[in-house]
Structure formats: structure tokens, C-alpha cells
CSV table of C-alpha atoms in Angstrom, one decimal:
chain,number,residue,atom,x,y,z
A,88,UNK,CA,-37.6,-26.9,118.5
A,89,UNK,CA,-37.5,-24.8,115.3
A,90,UNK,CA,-38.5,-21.7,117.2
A,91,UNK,CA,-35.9,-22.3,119.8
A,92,UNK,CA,-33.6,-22.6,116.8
A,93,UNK,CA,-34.5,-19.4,114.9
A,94,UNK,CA,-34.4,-17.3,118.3
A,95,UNK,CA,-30.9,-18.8,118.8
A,96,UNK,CA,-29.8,-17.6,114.8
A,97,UNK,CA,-31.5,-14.3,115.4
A,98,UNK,CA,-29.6,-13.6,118.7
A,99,UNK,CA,-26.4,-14.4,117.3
A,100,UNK,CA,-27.0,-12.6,114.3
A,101,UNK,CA,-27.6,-9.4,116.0
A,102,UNK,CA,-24.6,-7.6,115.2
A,103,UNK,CA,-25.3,-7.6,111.5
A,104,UNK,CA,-28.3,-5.1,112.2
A,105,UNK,CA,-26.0,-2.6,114.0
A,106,UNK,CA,-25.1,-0.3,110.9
A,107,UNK,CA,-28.6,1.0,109.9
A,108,UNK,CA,-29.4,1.1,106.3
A,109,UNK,CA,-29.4,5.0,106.2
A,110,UNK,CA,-26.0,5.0,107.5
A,111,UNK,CA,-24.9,3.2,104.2
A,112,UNK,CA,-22.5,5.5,101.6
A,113,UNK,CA,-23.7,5.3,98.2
A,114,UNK,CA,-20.0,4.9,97.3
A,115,UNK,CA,-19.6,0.9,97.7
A,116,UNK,CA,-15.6,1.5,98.3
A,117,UNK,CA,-16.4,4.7,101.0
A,118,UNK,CA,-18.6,2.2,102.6
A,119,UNK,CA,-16.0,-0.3,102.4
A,120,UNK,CA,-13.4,2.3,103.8
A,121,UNK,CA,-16.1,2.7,106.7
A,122,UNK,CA,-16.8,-1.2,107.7
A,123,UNK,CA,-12.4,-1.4,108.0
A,124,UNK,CA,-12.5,1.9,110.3
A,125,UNK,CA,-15.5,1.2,112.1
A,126,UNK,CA,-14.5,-2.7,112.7
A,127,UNK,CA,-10.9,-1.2,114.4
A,128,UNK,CA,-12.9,1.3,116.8
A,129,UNK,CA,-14.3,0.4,119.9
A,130,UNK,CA,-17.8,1.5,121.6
A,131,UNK,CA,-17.2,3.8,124.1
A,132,UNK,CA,-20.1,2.1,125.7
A,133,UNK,CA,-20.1,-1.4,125.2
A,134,UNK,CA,-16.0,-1.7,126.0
A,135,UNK,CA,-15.0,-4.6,124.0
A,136,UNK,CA,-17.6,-4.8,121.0
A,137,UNK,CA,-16.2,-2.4,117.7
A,138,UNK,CA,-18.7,0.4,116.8
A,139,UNK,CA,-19.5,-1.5,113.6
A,140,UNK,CA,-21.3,-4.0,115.8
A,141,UNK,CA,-22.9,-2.3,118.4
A,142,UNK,CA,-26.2,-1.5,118.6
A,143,UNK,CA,-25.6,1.9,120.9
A,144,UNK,CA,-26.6,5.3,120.2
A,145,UNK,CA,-22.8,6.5,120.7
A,146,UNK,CA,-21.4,4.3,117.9
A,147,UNK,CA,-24.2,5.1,115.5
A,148,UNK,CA,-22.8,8.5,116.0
A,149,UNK,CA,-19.1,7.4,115.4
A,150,UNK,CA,-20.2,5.3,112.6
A,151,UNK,CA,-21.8,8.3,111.1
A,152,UNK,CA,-18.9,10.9,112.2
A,153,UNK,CA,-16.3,8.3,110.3
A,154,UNK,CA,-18.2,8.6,107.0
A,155,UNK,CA,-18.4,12.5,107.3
A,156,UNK,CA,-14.4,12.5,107.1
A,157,UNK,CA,-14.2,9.7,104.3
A,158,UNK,CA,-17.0,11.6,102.0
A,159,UNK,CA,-14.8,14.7,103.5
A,160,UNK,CA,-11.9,13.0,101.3
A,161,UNK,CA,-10.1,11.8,104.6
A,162,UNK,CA,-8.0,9.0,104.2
A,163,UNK,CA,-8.3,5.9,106.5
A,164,UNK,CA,-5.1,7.2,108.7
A,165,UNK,CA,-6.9,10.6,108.9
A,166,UNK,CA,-10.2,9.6,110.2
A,167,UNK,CA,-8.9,7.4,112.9
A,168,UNK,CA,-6.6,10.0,113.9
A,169,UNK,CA,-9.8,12.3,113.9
A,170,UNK,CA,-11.3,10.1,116.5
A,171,UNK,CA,-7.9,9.4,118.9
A,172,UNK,CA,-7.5,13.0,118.9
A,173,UNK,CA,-11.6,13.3,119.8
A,174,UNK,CA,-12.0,10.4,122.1
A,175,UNK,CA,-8.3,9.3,123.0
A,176,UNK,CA,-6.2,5.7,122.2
A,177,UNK,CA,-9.3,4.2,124.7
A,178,UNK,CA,-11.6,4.1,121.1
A,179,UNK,CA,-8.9,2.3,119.1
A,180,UNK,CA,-9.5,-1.7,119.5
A,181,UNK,CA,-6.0,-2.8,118.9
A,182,UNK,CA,-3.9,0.3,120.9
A,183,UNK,CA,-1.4,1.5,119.5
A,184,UNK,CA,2.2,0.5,120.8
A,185,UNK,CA,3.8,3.5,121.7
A,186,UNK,CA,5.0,5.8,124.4
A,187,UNK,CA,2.4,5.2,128.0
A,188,UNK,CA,1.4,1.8,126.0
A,189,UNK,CA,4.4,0.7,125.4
A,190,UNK,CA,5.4,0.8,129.1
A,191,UNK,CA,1.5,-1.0,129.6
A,192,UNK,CA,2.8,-3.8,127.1
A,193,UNK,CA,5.9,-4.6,128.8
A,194,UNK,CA,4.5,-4.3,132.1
A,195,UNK,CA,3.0,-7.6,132.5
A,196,UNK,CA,5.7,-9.6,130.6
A,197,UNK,CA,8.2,-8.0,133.1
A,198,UNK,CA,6.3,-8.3,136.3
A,199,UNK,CA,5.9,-12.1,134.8
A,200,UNK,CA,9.9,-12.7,134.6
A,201,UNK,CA,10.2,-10.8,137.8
A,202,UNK,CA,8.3,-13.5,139.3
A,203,UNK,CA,9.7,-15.9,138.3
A,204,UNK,CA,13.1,-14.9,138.7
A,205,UNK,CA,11.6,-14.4,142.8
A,206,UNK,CA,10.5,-18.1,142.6
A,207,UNK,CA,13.4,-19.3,141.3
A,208,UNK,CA,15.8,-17.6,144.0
A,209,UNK,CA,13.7,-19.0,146.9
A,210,UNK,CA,13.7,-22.1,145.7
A,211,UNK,CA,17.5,-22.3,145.6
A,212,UNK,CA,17.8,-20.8,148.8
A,213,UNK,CA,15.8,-23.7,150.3
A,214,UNK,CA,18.0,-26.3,148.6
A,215,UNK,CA,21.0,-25.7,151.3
A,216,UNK,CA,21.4,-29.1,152.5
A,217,UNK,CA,21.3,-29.2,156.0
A,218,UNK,CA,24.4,-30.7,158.5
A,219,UNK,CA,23.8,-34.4,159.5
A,220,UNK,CA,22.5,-34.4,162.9
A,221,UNK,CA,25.6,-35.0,165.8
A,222,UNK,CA,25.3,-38.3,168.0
A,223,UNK,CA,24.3,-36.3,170.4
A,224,UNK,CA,21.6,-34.7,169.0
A,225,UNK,CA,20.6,-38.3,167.6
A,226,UNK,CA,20.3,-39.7,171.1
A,227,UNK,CA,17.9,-36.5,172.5
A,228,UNK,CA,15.6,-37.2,169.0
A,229,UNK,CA,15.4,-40.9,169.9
A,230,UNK,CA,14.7,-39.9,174.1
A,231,UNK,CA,11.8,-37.8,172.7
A,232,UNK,CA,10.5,-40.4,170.3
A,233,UNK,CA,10.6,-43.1,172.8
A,234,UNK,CA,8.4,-41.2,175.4
């Protein structure tokens, strides 16, 4: 039981092994400037895990590419900008919400109302009430029902 246990902690405390400690900064607030960028960047490999906990050969090499600019003298804005501009918006976790995203936000929200404006239309249209049926065509319903 306890071994089932400590495989279980180990498992889901994988991600803290992802930055290596000779990827560290000696500068505790460049690191800390890091572990924000590197939290807001995705892996380019692992889709929707940030490159500060993945265990990939690709975000190692982001990881390490964002400290370059901060010991650089970057600022936070300039090394995320560095990577947009090197791997496109695809890196950044939360997108930014402008021009082609923008129209990729709205999208669904419209296509939601859009529907339901469809749904809402049909179901009126079916609400006509319907003409009360003539003697005549009361008798022929009640010929057919009786044979």
C-alpha cells in the first residue's frame, strides 16, 4: 500500500523535476522572471503543458533561450515577444486577443447565438395552429378509423 502510495506522489509530482538544476539563474529574481515566462509558454511538443513543466528536449531549450534574454537585460515583454516572433502566438498559453484571434474568440460565441437564433425561428414556425378539421373531413377520419 505505501509503495503504491509513493509511486502515486512521485507521478504527480513529476513536473517539479522539469527545470534542471543547471538551468537555475544565480539571480533568485532573474529566476523568478524565468518561472512567470516559462509558466505562460507552451511546449511546442507536449501542446497543453507550459515549458516550465515539461520534461521535453524542446522546452529545456526555450527554458534556457528565455534566461539568455533576461541575463541579456530583456524585460519580461521582450522575451516573450522574442519567442512569438521565433515560434509564432501557437507558444503563448493564454493567446493573445487580437487581430486573426480575435475573430477565433468570437467565432464560437457567434456561431452559438446563431444557433440558437435558427432554433428559435423553427420553433415558432411550428407553432402555426392548424384549421379545425371541416365535418367533412371529420366523417372520412372516423370512416378510416372504423375499418
Amino acid at each position: 500500500m505505501m509503495r503504491a502510495l509513493l509511486v502515486i506522489l512521485l507521478l504527480i509530482a513529476t513536473p517539479v523535476f522539469a527545470v534542471q538544476p543547471d538551468e537555475i539563474l544565480d539571480d533568485p529574481a532573474l529566476e523568478a522572471r524565468a518561472r512567470v515566462i516559462t509558466a505562460d509558454l507552451r511546449c511546442v511538443v507536449c501542446r497543453n503543458e507550459s515549458v516550465d513543466d515539461s520534461n521535453a528536449e524542446i522546452a529545456r531549450d526555450i527554458r534556457l533561450m528565455v534566461r539568455e534574454r533576461l541575463v541579456a537585460g530583456d524585460s519580461n515583454a521582450e522575451a516573450i515577444q522574442y519567442m512569438v516572433d521565433r515560434y509564432g502566438e501557437f507558444i503563448l498559453l493564454n493567446p493573445r486577443i487580437t487581430g486573426t484571434n480575435l475573430l477565433l474568440w468570437l467565432a464560437g460565441p457567434a456561431l452559438l447565438l446563431t444557433g440558437l437564433m435558427v432554433a428559435v425561428i423553427s420553433l415558432r414556425r411550428r407553432r402555426v395552429p392548424e384549421e379545425p378539421l371541416s365535418e367533412a373531413e371529420e366523417a372520412r377520419l372516423a370512416q378510416l378509423l372504423d375499418e
